[in-house]
Amino acid sequence: ISCGNLHALANGVEVPIVDVTPFYWDYGLVEVGTSKSKSFLVRNLGFGYALVAASVPSPFQVEYLLDYLSLYDDGEGFMDVSFTPPAPVYYSNDVTFAFYDSQTNAIGGDTRPVFGTGWKPRYIMKWTSVSGDVYRLQEQRQSTNLQSWTDCPWATNLTATGQVYRYAWSNDIVGT
């Protein structure tokens, strides 16, 4: 052991010790057809050169600039994994990390779980303005005893091309 760095030998040769953090990624809710990306920090805690490759089944994807990440002594880098849900359901997979030495001999590996849920927003109203802008009024799942618009702090007012629309959970839409 040397100054906090791990000094590992295999047959008299210094070898890398690869660490991947965090231990998992929860992507939460991601709108169907859109992507969300998160990064894994990959570090070489030992000595010697390491190549790191990663793979994961769809709808997750490792985003590469190269086919691998190169890590020298005490080096670190990021591997990004994106989630693009094709349907509004829960997804879970493992990212598989493979570690290689400078001669591309396998020296280990690790996995990290990733999970997320695809969702499709529901809109009460959608319209396109004369200028081509698209407006959407998303459904809100709240209830209250609505006595008047002023009693409803979550009621939404939208203005488009001179039209004012108000929405409440009772599904009333008032336009002027």
Short mmCIF file of N, CA and C in Angstrom, two decimals:
data_model
loop_
_atom_site.label_atom_id
_atom_site.label_comp_id
_atom_site.label_asym_id
_atom_site.label_seq_id
_atom_site.Cartn_x
_atom_site.Cartn_y
_atom_site.Cartn_z
N ILE A 1 0.87 -1.18 0.00
CA ILE A 1 0.00 0.00 0.00
C ILE A 1 0.91 1.23 0.00
N SER A 2 0.55 2.21 -0.82
CA SER A 2 1.40 3.38 -0.96
C SER A 2 0.56 4.65 -0.97
N CYS A 3 0.68 5.46 0.08
CA CYS A 3 0.02 6.79 0.16
C CYS A 3 -1.46 6.76 -0.19
N GLY A 4 -2.18 5.79 0.29
CA GLY A 4 -3.61 5.75 0.04
C GLY A 4 -4.01 5.10 -1.27
N ASN A 5 -3.10 4.96 -2.21
CA ASN A 5 -3.41 4.27 -3.46
C ASN A 5 -3.14 2.78 -3.28
N LEU A 6 -3.98 1.96 -3.88
CA LEU A 6 -3.78 0.52 -3.79
C LEU A 6 -2.73 0.11 -4.81
N HIS A 7 -1.76 -0.65 -4.34
CA HIS A 7 -0.67 -1.10 -5.21
C HIS A 7 -0.79 -2.61 -5.30
N ALA A 8 -1.44 -3.07 -6.36
CA ALA A 8 -1.68 -4.51 -6.51
C ALA A 8 -0.73 -5.10 -7.53
N LEU A 9 -0.27 -6.29 -7.25
CA LEU A 9 0.61 -7.00 -8.17
C LEU A 9 -0.01 -8.33 -8.54
N ALA A 10 0.11 -8.69 -9.80
CA ALA A 10 -0.30 -10.01 -10.28
C ALA A 10 0.88 -10.56 -11.06
N ASN A 11 1.48 -11.60 -10.54
CA ASN A 11 2.68 -12.18 -11.16
C ASN A 11 3.78 -11.13 -11.32
N GLY A 12 3.90 -10.25 -10.33
CA GLY A 12 4.95 -9.23 -10.34
C GLY A 12 4.65 -8.03 -11.21
N VAL A 13 3.46 -7.93 -11.77
CA VAL A 13 3.09 -6.81 -12.65
C VAL A 13 2.01 -5.98 -11.95
N GLU A 14 2.18 -4.66 -11.97
CA GLU A 14 1.17 -3.78 -11.39
C GLU A 14 -0.12 -3.88 -12.18
N VAL A 15 -1.22 -3.96 -11.48
CA VAL A 15 -2.52 -4.08 -12.14
C VAL A 15 -3.46 -2.97 -11.67
N PRO A 16 -4.37 -2.58 -12.55
CA PRO A 16 -5.37 -1.58 -12.16
C PRO A 16 -6.44 -2.20 -11.26
N ILE A 17 -7.04 -1.37 -10.46
CA ILE A 17 -8.20 -1.76 -9.66
C ILE A 17 -9.29 -0.76 -10.03
N VAL A 18 -10.32 -1.25 -10.70
CA VAL A 18 -11.35 -0.37 -11.26
C VAL A 18 -12.55 -0.31 -10.32
N ASP A 19 -13.03 0.90 -10.09
CA ASP A 19 -14.18 1.15 -9.22
C ASP A 19 -15.22 1.93 -10.01
N VAL A 20 -16.50 1.55 -9.87
CA VAL A 20 -17.60 2.23 -10.58
C VAL A 20 -18.60 2.73 -9.54
N THR A 21 -18.94 4.03 -9.61
CA THR A 21 -19.95 4.61 -8.73
C THR A 21 -20.89 5.48 -9.56
N PRO A 22 -22.13 5.64 -9.15
CA PRO A 22 -22.77 5.08 -7.96
C PRO A 22 -23.12 3.60 -8.17
N PHE A 23 -23.76 3.03 -7.15
CA PHE A 23 -24.08 1.61 -7.20
C PHE A 23 -25.30 1.32 -8.05
N TYR A 24 -26.12 2.33 -8.35
CA TYR A 24 -27.29 2.17 -9.23
C TYR A 24 -27.71 3.56 -9.70
N TRP A 25 -28.55 3.61 -10.73
CA TRP A 25 -29.17 4.87 -11.17
C TRP A 25 -30.66 4.65 -11.33
N ASP A 26 -31.44 5.52 -10.70
CA ASP A 26 -32.90 5.55 -10.86
C ASP A 26 -33.22 6.76 -11.73
N TYR A 27 -33.73 6.53 -12.92
CA TYR A 27 -34.04 7.62 -13.85
C TYR A 27 -35.38 8.26 -13.55
N GLY A 28 -36.16 7.66 -12.65
CA GLY A 28 -37.47 8.23 -12.32
C GLY A 28 -38.42 8.14 -13.51
N LEU A 29 -39.32 9.12 -13.61
CA LEU A 29 -40.27 9.18 -14.71
C LEU A 29 -39.65 9.92 -15.89
N VAL A 30 -39.67 9.30 -17.05
CA VAL A 30 -39.15 9.90 -18.28
C VAL A 30 -40.23 9.81 -19.34
N GLU A 31 -40.53 10.93 -19.97
CA GLU A 31 -41.59 10.95 -20.98
C GLU A 31 -41.23 10.02 -22.14
N VAL A 32 -42.20 9.24 -22.58
CA VAL A 32 -42.01 8.30 -23.70
C VAL A 32 -41.48 9.06 -24.92
N GLY A 33 -40.43 8.49 -25.53
CA GLY A 33 -39.85 9.09 -26.73
C GLY A 33 -38.78 10.13 -26.46
N THR A 34 -38.57 10.50 -25.19
CA THR A 34 -37.50 11.43 -24.85
C THR A 34 -36.40 10.67 -24.11
N SER A 35 -35.26 11.30 -23.93
CA SER A 35 -34.12 10.65 -23.27
C SER A 35 -33.70 11.40 -22.02
N LYS A 36 -33.19 10.64 -21.09
CA LYS A 36 -32.56 11.20 -19.89
C LYS A 36 -31.24 10.47 -19.72
N SER A 37 -30.17 11.21 -19.44
CA SER A 37 -28.84 10.62 -19.33
C SER A 37 -28.28 10.80 -17.92
N LYS A 38 -27.57 9.79 -17.45
CA LYS A 38 -26.88 9.85 -16.17
C LYS A 38 -25.48 9.27 -16.36
N SER A 39 -24.56 9.68 -15.49
CA SER A 39 -23.15 9.29 -15.63
C SER A 39 -22.69 8.39 -14.50
N PHE A 40 -21.90 7.38 -14.85
CA PHE A 40 -21.18 6.57 -13.89
C PHE A 40 -19.74 7.07 -13.84
N LEU A 41 -19.21 7.27 -12.65
CA LEU A 41 -17.81 7.62 -12.47
C LEU A 41 -17.01 6.33 -12.40
N VAL A 42 -16.03 6.19 -13.29
CA VAL A 42 -15.18 5.00 -13.35
C VAL A 42 -13.76 5.43 -12.99
N ARG A 43 -13.19 4.79 -11.96
CA ARG A 43 -11.85 5.19 -11.48
C ARG A 43 -10.91 4.00 -11.46
N ASN A 44 -9.66 4.26 -11.77
CA ASN A 44 -8.59 3.28 -11.63
C ASN A 44 -7.89 3.60 -10.31
N LEU A 45 -8.21 2.85 -9.27
CA LEU A 45 -7.65 3.09 -7.94
C LEU A 45 -6.26 2.48 -7.78
N GLY A 46 -5.88 1.64 -8.71
CA GLY A 46 -4.59 0.97 -8.62
C GLY A 46 -3.58 1.58 -9.58
N PHE A 47 -2.65 0.75 -10.01
CA PHE A 47 -1.61 1.18 -10.93
C PHE A 47 -1.74 0.34 -12.20
N GLY A 48 -1.19 0.84 -13.27
CA GLY A 48 -1.30 0.13 -14.53
C GLY A 48 -2.45 0.68 -15.35
N TYR A 49 -2.41 0.42 -16.61
CA TYR A 49 -3.37 0.92 -17.58
C TYR A 49 -4.60 0.02 -17.63
N ALA A 50 -5.78 0.63 -17.75
CA ALA A 50 -7.03 -0.14 -17.84
C ALA A 50 -7.90 0.40 -18.97
N LEU A 51 -8.53 -0.51 -19.66
CA LEU A 51 -9.58 -0.18 -20.63
C LEU A 51 -10.89 -0.62 -20.00
N VAL A 52 -11.92 0.21 -20.13
CA VAL A 52 -13.22 -0.14 -19.58
C VAL A 52 -14.25 -0.01 -20.69
N ALA A 53 -15.01 -1.07 -20.90
CA ALA A 53 -16.11 -1.07 -21.86
C ALA A 53 -17.40 -1.33 -21.09
N ALA A 54 -18.52 -0.86 -21.62
CA ALA A 54 -19.80 -1.07 -20.95
C ALA A 54 -20.87 -1.39 -21.98
N SER A 55 -21.87 -2.15 -21.53
CA SER A 55 -23.01 -2.47 -22.39
C SER A 55 -24.25 -2.59 -21.51
N VAL A 56 -25.40 -2.36 -22.13
CA VAL A 56 -26.67 -2.47 -21.43
C VAL A 56 -27.77 -2.70 -22.47
N PRO A 57 -28.76 -3.55 -22.14
CA PRO A 57 -29.86 -3.77 -23.08
C PRO A 57 -30.77 -2.53 -23.22
N SER A 58 -31.46 -2.48 -24.33
CA SER A 58 -32.43 -1.42 -24.61
C SER A 58 -33.57 -1.49 -23.59
N PRO A 59 -34.18 -0.39 -23.23
CA PRO A 59 -34.15 0.95 -23.79
C PRO A 59 -33.07 1.85 -23.19
N PHE A 60 -32.11 1.24 -22.48
CA PHE A 60 -30.95 1.99 -21.99
C PHE A 60 -29.86 1.89 -23.04
N GLN A 61 -28.95 2.86 -23.05
CA GLN A 61 -27.87 2.83 -24.03
C GLN A 61 -26.64 3.54 -23.47
N VAL A 62 -25.48 2.89 -23.63
CA VAL A 62 -24.21 3.52 -23.25
C VAL A 62 -23.85 4.50 -24.36
N GLU A 63 -23.54 5.73 -23.98
CA GLU A 63 -23.20 6.77 -24.95
C GLU A 63 -21.69 6.89 -25.02
N TYR A 64 -21.13 6.45 -26.13
CA TYR A 64 -19.68 6.42 -26.30
C TYR A 64 -19.19 7.49 -27.25
N LEU A 65 -18.03 8.05 -26.94
CA LEU A 65 -17.27 8.80 -27.94
C LEU A 65 -16.31 7.83 -28.61
N LEU A 66 -15.78 6.90 -27.82
CA LEU A 66 -14.94 5.80 -28.31
C LEU A 66 -15.59 4.49 -27.88
N ASP A 67 -15.00 3.38 -28.25
CA ASP A 67 -15.56 2.08 -27.86
C ASP A 67 -15.22 1.70 -26.42
N TYR A 68 -14.39 2.49 -25.76
CA TYR A 68 -13.95 2.16 -24.41
C TYR A 68 -13.47 3.44 -23.71
N LEU A 69 -13.23 3.32 -22.43
CA LEU A 69 -12.68 4.40 -21.61
C LEU A 69 -11.27 3.98 -21.21
N SER A 70 -10.29 4.84 -21.44
CA SER A 70 -8.89 4.57 -21.08
C SER A 70 -8.57 5.22 -19.74
N LEU A 71 -8.04 4.42 -18.82
CA LEU A 71 -7.70 4.93 -17.49
C LEU A 71 -6.25 4.56 -17.14
N TYR A 72 -5.45 5.58 -16.88
CA TYR A 72 -4.08 5.35 -16.42
C TYR A 72 -4.07 5.32 -14.91
N ASP A 73 -2.87 5.18 -14.30
CA ASP A 73 -2.73 5.15 -12.85
C ASP A 73 -3.53 6.28 -12.21
N ASP A 74 -4.37 5.93 -11.26
CA ASP A 74 -5.15 6.90 -10.49
C ASP A 74 -6.02 7.78 -11.38
N GLY A 75 -6.39 7.29 -12.56
CA GLY A 75 -7.22 8.07 -13.48
C GLY A 75 -8.70 7.82 -13.27
N GLU A 76 -9.51 8.70 -13.84
CA GLU A 76 -10.95 8.54 -13.75
C GLU A 76 -11.62 9.13 -14.98
N GLY A 77 -12.83 8.70 -15.23
CA GLY A 77 -13.61 9.21 -16.36
C GLY A 77 -15.08 8.87 -16.15
N PHE A 78 -15.91 9.40 -17.02
CA PHE A 78 -17.34 9.18 -16.91
C PHE A 78 -17.85 8.36 -18.08
N MET A 79 -18.80 7.48 -17.80
CA MET A 79 -19.51 6.74 -18.83
C MET A 79 -20.98 7.09 -18.69
N ASP A 80 -21.54 7.67 -19.75
CA ASP A 80 -22.94 8.10 -19.72
C ASP A 80 -23.85 6.99 -20.22
N VAL A 81 -24.97 6.83 -19.55
CA VAL A 81 -25.99 5.86 -19.94
C VAL A 81 -27.30 6.61 -20.06
N SER A 82 -27.93 6.52 -21.24
CA SER A 82 -29.21 7.20 -21.45
C SER A 82 -30.36 6.21 -21.37
N PHE A 83 -31.53 6.74 -21.05
CA PHE A 83 -32.76 5.96 -20.95
C PHE A 83 -33.79 6.62 -21.86
N THR A 84 -34.29 5.87 -22.85
CA THR A 84 -35.29 6.37 -23.78
C THR A 84 -36.45 5.38 -23.80
N PRO A 85 -37.45 5.57 -22.95
CA PRO A 85 -38.53 4.59 -22.87
C PRO A 85 -39.44 4.65 -24.11
N PRO A 86 -39.72 3.47 -24.71
CA PRO A 86 -40.62 3.44 -25.86
C PRO A 86 -42.10 3.32 -25.49
N ALA A 87 -42.39 2.99 -24.23
CA ALA A 87 -43.77 2.80 -23.79
C ALA A 87 -43.89 3.19 -22.32
N PRO A 88 -45.09 3.49 -21.86
CA PRO A 88 -45.29 3.91 -20.47
C PRO A 88 -45.33 2.73 -19.50
N VAL A 89 -44.17 2.10 -19.29
CA VAL A 89 -44.03 0.99 -18.34
C VAL A 89 -42.71 1.12 -17.59
N TYR A 90 -42.52 0.27 -16.59
CA TYR A 90 -41.29 0.25 -15.79
C TYR A 90 -40.23 -0.60 -16.50
N TYR A 91 -38.98 -0.11 -16.51
CA TYR A 91 -37.86 -0.82 -17.13
C TYR A 91 -36.73 -0.96 -16.12
N SER A 92 -36.04 -2.10 -16.18
CA SER A 92 -34.90 -2.34 -15.30
C SER A 92 -33.90 -3.23 -16.03
N ASN A 93 -32.64 -2.86 -16.00
CA ASN A 93 -31.57 -3.65 -16.62
C ASN A 93 -30.29 -3.46 -15.82
N ASP A 94 -29.26 -4.22 -16.17
CA ASP A 94 -27.94 -4.05 -15.58
C ASP A 94 -26.98 -3.54 -16.62
N VAL A 95 -26.18 -2.52 -16.25
CA VAL A 95 -25.07 -2.09 -17.08
C VAL A 95 -23.91 -3.02 -16.73
N THR A 96 -23.33 -3.66 -17.74
CA THR A 96 -22.20 -4.56 -17.53
C THR A 96 -20.92 -3.83 -17.91
N PHE A 97 -20.01 -3.71 -16.96
CA PHE A 97 -18.71 -3.09 -17.18
C PHE A 97 -17.67 -4.19 -17.29
N ALA A 98 -16.84 -4.14 -18.33
CA ALA A 98 -15.76 -5.11 -18.52
C ALA A 98 -14.43 -4.36 -18.45
N PHE A 99 -13.49 -4.91 -17.69
CA PHE A 99 -12.19 -4.27 -17.48
C PHE A 99 -11.10 -5.09 -18.17
N TYR A 100 -10.20 -4.40 -18.87
CA TYR A 100 -9.11 -5.04 -19.61
C TYR A 100 -7.79 -4.35 -19.29
N ASP A 101 -6.69 -5.11 -19.37
CA ASP A 101 -5.37 -4.50 -19.20
C ASP A 101 -4.88 -3.96 -20.54
N SER A 102 -3.63 -3.48 -20.57
CA SER A 102 -3.09 -2.85 -21.79
C SER A 102 -2.95 -3.83 -22.95
N GLN A 103 -2.93 -5.14 -22.67
CA GLN A 103 -2.88 -6.14 -23.74
C GLN A 103 -4.28 -6.68 -24.06
N THR A 104 -5.30 -5.98 -23.60
CA THR A 104 -6.72 -6.35 -23.75
C THR A 104 -7.06 -7.72 -23.17
N ASN A 105 -6.33 -8.12 -22.13
CA ASN A 105 -6.68 -9.31 -21.36
C ASN A 105 -7.74 -8.90 -20.34
N ALA A 106 -8.77 -9.72 -20.22
CA ALA A 106 -9.81 -9.42 -19.24
C ALA A 106 -9.23 -9.47 -17.83
N ILE A 107 -9.51 -8.44 -17.04
CA ILE A 107 -9.01 -8.39 -15.66
C ILE A 107 -10.15 -8.23 -14.65
N GLY A 108 -11.37 -8.29 -15.11
CA GLY A 108 -12.49 -8.19 -14.19
C GLY A 108 -13.69 -7.52 -14.82
N GLY A 109 -14.67 -7.29 -13.99
CA GLY A 109 -15.89 -6.64 -14.45
C GLY A 109 -16.81 -6.35 -13.29
N ASP A 110 -17.89 -5.70 -13.59
CA ASP A 110 -18.85 -5.33 -12.56
C ASP A 110 -20.18 -5.02 -13.24
N THR A 111 -21.25 -4.98 -12.48
CA THR A 111 -22.55 -4.57 -13.01
C THR A 111 -23.15 -3.52 -12.10
N ARG A 112 -23.98 -2.68 -12.69
CA ARG A 112 -24.71 -1.66 -11.94
C ARG A 112 -26.15 -1.63 -12.47
N PRO A 113 -27.15 -1.76 -11.58
CA PRO A 113 -28.54 -1.71 -12.04
C PRO A 113 -28.96 -0.29 -12.44
N VAL A 114 -29.79 -0.21 -13.45
CA VAL A 114 -30.42 1.04 -13.88
C VAL A 114 -31.91 0.76 -14.05
N PHE A 115 -32.75 1.72 -13.68
CA PHE A 115 -34.18 1.52 -13.82
C PHE A 115 -34.89 2.86 -13.96
N GLY A 116 -36.05 2.81 -14.56
CA GLY A 116 -36.85 4.01 -14.77
C GLY A 116 -38.21 3.63 -15.33
N THR A 117 -39.09 4.60 -15.38
CA THR A 117 -40.45 4.37 -15.85
C THR A 117 -40.78 5.34 -16.97
N GLY A 118 -41.27 4.81 -18.07
CA GLY A 118 -41.75 5.65 -19.15
C GLY A 118 -43.15 6.14 -18.81
N TRP A 119 -43.46 7.36 -19.18
CA TRP A 119 -44.81 7.88 -18.94
C TRP A 119 -45.22 8.78 -20.09
N LYS A 120 -46.51 8.84 -20.30
CA LYS A 120 -47.08 9.71 -21.32
C LYS A 120 -47.98 10.71 -20.62
N PRO A 121 -47.68 11.99 -20.77
CA PRO A 121 -48.54 12.98 -20.14
C PRO A 121 -49.92 12.99 -20.80
N ARG A 122 -50.92 13.26 -20.00
CA ARG A 122 -52.28 13.38 -20.54
C ARG A 122 -52.62 14.86 -20.56
N TYR A 123 -53.14 15.29 -21.65
CA TYR A 123 -53.48 16.70 -21.80
C TYR A 123 -54.99 16.86 -21.90
N ILE A 124 -55.49 17.83 -21.17
CA ILE A 124 -56.90 18.17 -21.22
C ILE A 124 -57.19 18.91 -22.52
N MET A 125 -56.22 19.70 -22.94
CA MET A 125 -56.43 20.53 -24.10
C MET A 125 -55.09 20.75 -24.79
N LYS A 126 -55.10 20.74 -26.11
CA LYS A 126 -53.90 21.01 -26.90
C LYS A 126 -54.34 21.80 -28.12
N TRP A 127 -53.60 22.87 -28.43
CA TRP A 127 -53.93 23.66 -29.61
C TRP A 127 -52.68 24.31 -30.17
N THR A 128 -52.77 24.70 -31.43
CA THR A 128 -51.67 25.37 -32.11
C THR A 128 -52.11 26.78 -32.44
N SER A 129 -51.28 27.76 -32.09
CA SER A 129 -51.61 29.15 -32.35
C SER A 129 -51.39 29.48 -33.83
N VAL A 130 -51.84 30.65 -34.22
CA VAL A 130 -51.67 31.11 -35.59
C VAL A 130 -50.19 31.16 -35.96
N SER A 131 -49.33 31.49 -35.01
CA SER A 131 -47.89 31.59 -35.28
C SER A 131 -47.21 30.21 -35.30
N GLY A 132 -47.95 29.14 -35.00
CA GLY A 132 -47.39 27.80 -35.05
C GLY A 132 -46.93 27.25 -33.71
N ASP A 133 -47.05 28.04 -32.64
CA ASP A 133 -46.67 27.56 -31.30
C ASP A 133 -47.70 26.55 -30.81
N VAL A 134 -47.22 25.49 -30.18
CA VAL A 134 -48.11 24.46 -29.65
C VAL A 134 -48.26 24.67 -28.15
N TYR A 135 -49.50 24.68 -27.69
CA TYR A 135 -49.79 24.84 -26.27
C TYR A 135 -50.49 23.58 -25.77
N ARG A 136 -50.12 23.16 -24.57
CA ARG A 136 -50.74 21.99 -23.95
C ARG A 136 -51.12 22.33 -22.52
N LEU A 137 -52.27 21.87 -22.12
CA LEU A 137 -52.69 22.02 -20.74
C LEU A 137 -52.72 20.62 -20.16
N GLN A 138 -51.77 20.34 -19.27
CA GLN A 138 -51.62 19.00 -18.72
C GLN A 138 -52.60 18.76 -17.60
N GLU A 139 -53.11 17.54 -17.53
CA GLU A 139 -54.03 17.16 -16.47
C GLU A 139 -53.33 17.24 -15.12
N GLN A 140 -54.04 17.74 -14.13
CA GLN A 140 -53.50 17.80 -12.78
C GLN A 140 -54.37 16.93 -11.88
N ARG A 141 -53.73 16.04 -11.14
CA ARG A 141 -54.45 15.12 -10.27
C ARG A 141 -54.57 15.70 -8.87
N GLN A 142 -55.46 16.65 -8.70
CA GLN A 142 -55.71 17.23 -7.38
C GLN A 142 -57.21 17.41 -7.23
N SER A 143 -57.66 17.41 -6.00
CA SER A 143 -59.08 17.64 -5.78
C SER A 143 -59.24 18.65 -4.65
N THR A 144 -60.32 19.35 -4.70
CA THR A 144 -60.63 20.34 -3.67
C THR A 144 -62.11 20.66 -3.79
N ASN A 145 -62.65 21.27 -2.79
CA ASN A 145 -64.01 21.79 -2.88
C ASN A 145 -63.91 23.18 -3.46
N LEU A 146 -64.10 23.28 -4.74
CA LEU A 146 -63.91 24.53 -5.46
C LEU A 146 -65.16 25.39 -5.34
N GLN A 147 -65.03 26.52 -4.68
CA GLN A 147 -66.14 27.46 -4.54
C GLN A 147 -66.07 28.55 -5.60
N SER A 148 -64.85 28.98 -5.92
CA SER A 148 -64.66 29.99 -6.96
C SER A 148 -63.24 29.85 -7.48
N TRP A 149 -62.93 30.54 -8.59
CA TRP A 149 -61.59 30.46 -9.17
C TRP A 149 -60.55 31.00 -8.20
N THR A 150 -60.90 31.96 -7.37
CA THR A 150 -59.91 32.51 -6.43
C THR A 150 -59.61 31.54 -5.30
N ASP A 151 -60.50 30.57 -5.06
CA ASP A 151 -60.25 29.55 -4.04
C ASP A 151 -59.37 28.42 -4.56
N CYS A 152 -58.97 28.48 -5.80
CA CYS A 152 -58.26 27.39 -6.42
C CYS A 152 -56.87 27.84 -6.85
N PRO A 153 -55.86 27.76 -5.96
CA PRO A 153 -54.53 28.26 -6.30
C PRO A 153 -53.86 27.47 -7.40
N TRP A 154 -54.29 26.24 -7.68
CA TRP A 154 -53.65 25.46 -8.72
C TRP A 154 -54.38 25.54 -10.05
N ALA A 155 -55.46 26.32 -10.14
CA ALA A 155 -56.15 26.50 -11.42
C ALA A 155 -55.19 27.18 -12.39
N THR A 156 -55.28 26.82 -13.64
CA THR A 156 -54.34 27.31 -14.63
C THR A 156 -55.02 28.26 -15.59
N ASN A 157 -54.41 29.41 -15.84
CA ASN A 157 -54.87 30.32 -16.87
C ASN A 157 -53.86 30.29 -18.00
N LEU A 158 -54.32 30.12 -19.20
CA LEU A 158 -53.46 30.17 -20.38
C LEU A 158 -54.03 31.19 -21.34
N THR A 159 -53.15 31.95 -21.96
CA THR A 159 -53.58 32.92 -22.95
C THR A 159 -52.91 32.59 -24.27
N ALA A 160 -53.67 32.48 -25.31
CA ALA A 160 -53.12 32.23 -26.64
C ALA A 160 -54.01 32.92 -27.66
N THR A 161 -53.45 33.74 -28.47
CA THR A 161 -54.16 34.48 -29.51
C THR A 161 -55.45 35.10 -28.99
N GLY A 162 -55.35 35.74 -27.81
CA GLY A 162 -56.50 36.44 -27.26
C GLY A 162 -57.49 35.57 -26.52
N GLN A 163 -57.26 34.26 -26.44
CA GLN A 163 -58.18 33.35 -25.76
C GLN A 163 -57.69 33.10 -24.34
N VAL A 164 -58.57 33.10 -23.39
CA VAL A 164 -58.22 32.77 -22.00
C VAL A 164 -58.99 31.50 -21.64
N TYR A 165 -58.25 30.50 -21.16
CA TYR A 165 -58.86 29.24 -20.76
C TYR A 165 -58.56 29.00 -19.29
N ARG A 166 -59.54 28.52 -18.57
CA ARG A 166 -59.33 28.15 -17.17
C ARG A 166 -59.68 26.68 -17.03
N TYR A 167 -58.92 26.01 -16.19
CA TYR A 167 -59.12 24.58 -16.00
C TYR A 167 -59.16 24.26 -14.51
N ALA A 168 -60.07 23.42 -14.11
CA ALA A 168 -60.12 22.90 -12.75
C ALA A 168 -60.36 21.40 -12.82
N TRP A 169 -60.14 20.70 -11.71
CA TRP A 169 -60.28 19.25 -11.71
C TRP A 169 -61.66 18.80 -12.16
N SER A 170 -62.65 19.64 -11.99
CA SER A 170 -64.01 19.27 -12.40
C SER A 170 -64.14 19.23 -13.92
N ASN A 171 -63.02 19.50 -14.62
CA ASN A 171 -62.96 19.48 -16.08
C ASN A 171 -63.73 20.61 -16.73
N ASP A 172 -64.08 21.64 -15.96
CA ASP A 172 -64.72 22.81 -16.55
C ASP A 172 -63.69 23.60 -17.33
N ILE A 173 -64.02 23.98 -18.52
CA ILE A 173 -63.17 24.86 -19.31
C ILE A 173 -64.01 26.06 -19.69
N VAL A 174 -63.48 27.24 -19.36
CA VAL A 174 -64.19 28.48 -19.68
C VAL A 174 -63.34 29.23 -20.65
N GLY A 175 -63.89 29.65 -21.77
CA GLY A 175 -63.11 30.40 -22.76
C GLY A 175 -63.76 31.72 -23.08
N THR A 176 -62.94 32.73 -23.32
CA THR A 176 -63.47 34.03 -23.73
C THR A 176 -62.69 34.51 -24.94
#
